[in-house]
Every structure is written in C-alpha cells, then in structure tokens.
JSON list of C-alpha atoms in Angstrom, two decimals:
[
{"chain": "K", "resi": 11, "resn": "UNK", "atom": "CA", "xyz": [3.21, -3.22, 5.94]},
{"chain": "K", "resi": 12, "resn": "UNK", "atom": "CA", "xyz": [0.78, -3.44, 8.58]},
{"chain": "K", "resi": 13, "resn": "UNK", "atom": "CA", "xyz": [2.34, -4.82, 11.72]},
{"chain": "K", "resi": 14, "resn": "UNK", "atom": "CA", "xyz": [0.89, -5.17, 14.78]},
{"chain": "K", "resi": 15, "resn": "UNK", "atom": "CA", "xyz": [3.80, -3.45, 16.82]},
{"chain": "K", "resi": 16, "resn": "UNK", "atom": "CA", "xyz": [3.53, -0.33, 14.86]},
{"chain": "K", "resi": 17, "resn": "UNK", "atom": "CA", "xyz": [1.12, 1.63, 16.65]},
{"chain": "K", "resi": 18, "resn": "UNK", "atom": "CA", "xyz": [0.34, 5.65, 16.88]},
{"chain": "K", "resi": 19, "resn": "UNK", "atom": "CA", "xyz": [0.62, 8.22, 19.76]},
{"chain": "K", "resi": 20, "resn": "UNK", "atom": "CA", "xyz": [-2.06, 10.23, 18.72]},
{"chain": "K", "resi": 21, "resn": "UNK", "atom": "CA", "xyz": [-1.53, 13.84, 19.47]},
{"chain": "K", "resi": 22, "resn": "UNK", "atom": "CA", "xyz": [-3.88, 16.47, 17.92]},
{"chain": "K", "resi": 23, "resn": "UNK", "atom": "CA", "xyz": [-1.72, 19.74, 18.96]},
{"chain": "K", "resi": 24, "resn": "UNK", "atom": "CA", "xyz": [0.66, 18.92, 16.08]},
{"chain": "K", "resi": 25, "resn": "UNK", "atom": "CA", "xyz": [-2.14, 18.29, 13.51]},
{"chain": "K", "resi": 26, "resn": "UNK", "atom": "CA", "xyz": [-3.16, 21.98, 14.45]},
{"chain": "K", "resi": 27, "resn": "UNK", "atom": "CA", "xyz": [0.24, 23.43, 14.14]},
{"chain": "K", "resi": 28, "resn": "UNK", "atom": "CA", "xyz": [0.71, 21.29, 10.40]},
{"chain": "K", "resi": 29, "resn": "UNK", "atom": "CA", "xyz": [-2.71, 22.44, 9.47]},
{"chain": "K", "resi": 30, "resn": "UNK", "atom": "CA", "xyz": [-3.97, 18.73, 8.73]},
{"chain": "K", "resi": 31, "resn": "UNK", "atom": "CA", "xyz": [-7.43, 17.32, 9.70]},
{"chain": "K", "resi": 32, "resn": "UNK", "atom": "CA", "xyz": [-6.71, 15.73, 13.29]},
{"chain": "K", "resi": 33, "resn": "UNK", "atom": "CA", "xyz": [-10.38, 14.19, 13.23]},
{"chain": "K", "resi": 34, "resn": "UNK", "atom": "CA", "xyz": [-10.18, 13.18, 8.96]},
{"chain": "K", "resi": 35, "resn": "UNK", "atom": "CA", "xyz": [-6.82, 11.12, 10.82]},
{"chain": "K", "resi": 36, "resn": "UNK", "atom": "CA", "xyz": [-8.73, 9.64, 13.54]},
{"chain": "K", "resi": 37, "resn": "UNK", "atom": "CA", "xyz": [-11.48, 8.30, 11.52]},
{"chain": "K", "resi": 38, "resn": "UNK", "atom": "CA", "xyz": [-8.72, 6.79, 8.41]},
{"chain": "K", "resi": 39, "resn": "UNK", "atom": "CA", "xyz": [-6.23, 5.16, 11.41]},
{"chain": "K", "resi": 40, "resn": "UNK", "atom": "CA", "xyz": [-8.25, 4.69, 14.71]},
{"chain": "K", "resi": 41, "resn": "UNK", "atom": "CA", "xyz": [-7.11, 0.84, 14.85]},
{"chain": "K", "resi": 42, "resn": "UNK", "atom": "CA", "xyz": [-3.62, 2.06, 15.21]},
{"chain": "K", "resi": 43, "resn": "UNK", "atom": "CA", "xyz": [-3.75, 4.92, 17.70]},
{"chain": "K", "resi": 44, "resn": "UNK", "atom": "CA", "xyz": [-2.76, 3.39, 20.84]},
{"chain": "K", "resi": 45, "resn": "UNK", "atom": "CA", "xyz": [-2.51, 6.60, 23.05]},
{"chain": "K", "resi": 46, "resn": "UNK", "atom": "CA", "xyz": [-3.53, 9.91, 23.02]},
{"chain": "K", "resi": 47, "resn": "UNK", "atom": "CA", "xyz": [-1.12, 12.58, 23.84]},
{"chain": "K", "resi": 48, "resn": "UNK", "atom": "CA", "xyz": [-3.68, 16.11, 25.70]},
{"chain": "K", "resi": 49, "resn": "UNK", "atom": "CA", "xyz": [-1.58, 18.96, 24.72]},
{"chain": "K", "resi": 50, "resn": "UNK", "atom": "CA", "xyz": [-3.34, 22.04, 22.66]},
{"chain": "K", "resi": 51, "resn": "UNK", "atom": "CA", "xyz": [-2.48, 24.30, 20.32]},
{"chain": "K", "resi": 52, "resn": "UNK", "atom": "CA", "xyz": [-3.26, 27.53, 18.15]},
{"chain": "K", "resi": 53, "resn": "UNK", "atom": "CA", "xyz": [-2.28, 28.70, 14.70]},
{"chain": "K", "resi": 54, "resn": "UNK", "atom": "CA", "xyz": [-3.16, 32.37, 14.48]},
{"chain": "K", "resi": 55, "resn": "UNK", "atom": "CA", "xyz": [-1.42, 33.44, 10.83]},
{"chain": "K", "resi": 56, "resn": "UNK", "atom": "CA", "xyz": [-1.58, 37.49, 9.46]},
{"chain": "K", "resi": 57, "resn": "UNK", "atom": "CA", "xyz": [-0.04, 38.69, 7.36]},
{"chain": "K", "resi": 58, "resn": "UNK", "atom": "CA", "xyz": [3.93, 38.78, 8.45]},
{"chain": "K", "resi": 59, "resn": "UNK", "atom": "CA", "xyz": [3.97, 34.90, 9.82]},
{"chain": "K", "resi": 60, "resn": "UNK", "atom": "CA", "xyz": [2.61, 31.85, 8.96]},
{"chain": "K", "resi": 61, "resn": "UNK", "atom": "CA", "xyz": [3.67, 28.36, 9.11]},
{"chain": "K", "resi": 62, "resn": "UNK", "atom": "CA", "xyz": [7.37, 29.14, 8.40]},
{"chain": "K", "resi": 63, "resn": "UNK", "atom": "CA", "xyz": [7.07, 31.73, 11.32]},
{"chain": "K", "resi": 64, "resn": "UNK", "atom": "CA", "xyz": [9.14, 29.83, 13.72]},
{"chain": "K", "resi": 65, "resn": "UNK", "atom": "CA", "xyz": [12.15, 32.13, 14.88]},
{"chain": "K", "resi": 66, "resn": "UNK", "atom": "CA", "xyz": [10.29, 34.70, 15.80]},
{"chain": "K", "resi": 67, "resn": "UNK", "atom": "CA", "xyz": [9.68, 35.17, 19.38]},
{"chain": "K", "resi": 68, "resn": "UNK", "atom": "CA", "xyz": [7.07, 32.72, 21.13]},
{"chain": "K", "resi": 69, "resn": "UNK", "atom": "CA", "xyz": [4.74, 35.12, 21.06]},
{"chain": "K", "resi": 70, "resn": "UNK", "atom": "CA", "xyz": [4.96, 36.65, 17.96]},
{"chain": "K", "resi": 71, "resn": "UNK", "atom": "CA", "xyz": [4.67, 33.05, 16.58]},
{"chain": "K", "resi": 72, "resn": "UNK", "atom": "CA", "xyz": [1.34, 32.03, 14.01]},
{"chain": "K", "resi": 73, "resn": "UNK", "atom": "CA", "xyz": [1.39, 28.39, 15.49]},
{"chain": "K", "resi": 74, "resn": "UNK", "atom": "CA", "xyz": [2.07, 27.68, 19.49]},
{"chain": "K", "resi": 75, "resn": "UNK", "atom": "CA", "xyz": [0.89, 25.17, 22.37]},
{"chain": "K", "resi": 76, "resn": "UNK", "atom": "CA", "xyz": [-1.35, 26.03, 24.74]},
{"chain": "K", "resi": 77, "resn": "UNK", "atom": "CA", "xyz": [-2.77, 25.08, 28.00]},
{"chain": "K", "resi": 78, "resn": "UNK", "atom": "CA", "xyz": [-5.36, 22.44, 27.70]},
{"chain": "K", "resi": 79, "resn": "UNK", "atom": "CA", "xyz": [-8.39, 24.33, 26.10]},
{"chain": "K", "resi": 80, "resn": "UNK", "atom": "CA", "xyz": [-6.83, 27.53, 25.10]},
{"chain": "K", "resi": 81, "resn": "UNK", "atom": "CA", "xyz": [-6.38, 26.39, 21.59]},
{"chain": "K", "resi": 82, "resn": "UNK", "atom": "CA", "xyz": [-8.32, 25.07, 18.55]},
{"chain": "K", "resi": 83, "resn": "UNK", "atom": "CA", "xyz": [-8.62, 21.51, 19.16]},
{"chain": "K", "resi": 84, "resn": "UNK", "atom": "CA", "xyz": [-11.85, 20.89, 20.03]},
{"chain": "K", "resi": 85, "resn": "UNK", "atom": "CA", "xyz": [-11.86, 18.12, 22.95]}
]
C-alpha cells in the first residue's frame, strides 16, 4: 500500500555497497524519500573479494564507507 507514514531515509552509500542504481531509485521513489542520510562509500572488487568479501579485514574489503567524497557517489 501506499501510506503516507511510510517514508524513506535515503542513503546512497548502501546503494554503492549493493551495487544498485542510487540515482535509477531517486528518480522511481523521490515522493517518498523524506531524508537523506551523507555517508560515502567504495566498492573496489579483484579478483579474491567481491560482494561476499565481508570478513576480511576492513581494508582488504571490495565494498567500505568512506569519508564524505572519497567514494563513488557522486554528490
């Protein structure tokens, strides 16, 4: 359903990690997002980690925050 008290916290850091299309979201459910969470993030896969990579060591890891415009989301 489409209620009025169900609303999004948009944050495109996660979208980056997931490997979706954080702007193809915006554009299909900008009358829902509510707030924006700024947090950034990078997903850097070779050939030994990928999206799965998670217990290796933070920076051995294909997808990780970072600061605000160390990443690939493109504010």
């Amino acid at each position: 359903d489409d209620h009025p008290r169900a609303n999004i916290l948009f944050d495109p850091s996660h979208f980056v990690l997931q490997q979706l299309d954080y702007l193809a979201f915006i554009d299909r459910y900008h009358p829902r997002i509510k707030a924006f969470h700024v947090k950034d993030a990078e997903f850097r896969p070779d050939a030994r980690t990928g999206v799965y990579g998670g217990y290796q060591g933070w920076q051995d890891r294909a997808g990780r925050f970072r600061s605000l415009g160390d990443g690939q989301v493109d504010f």
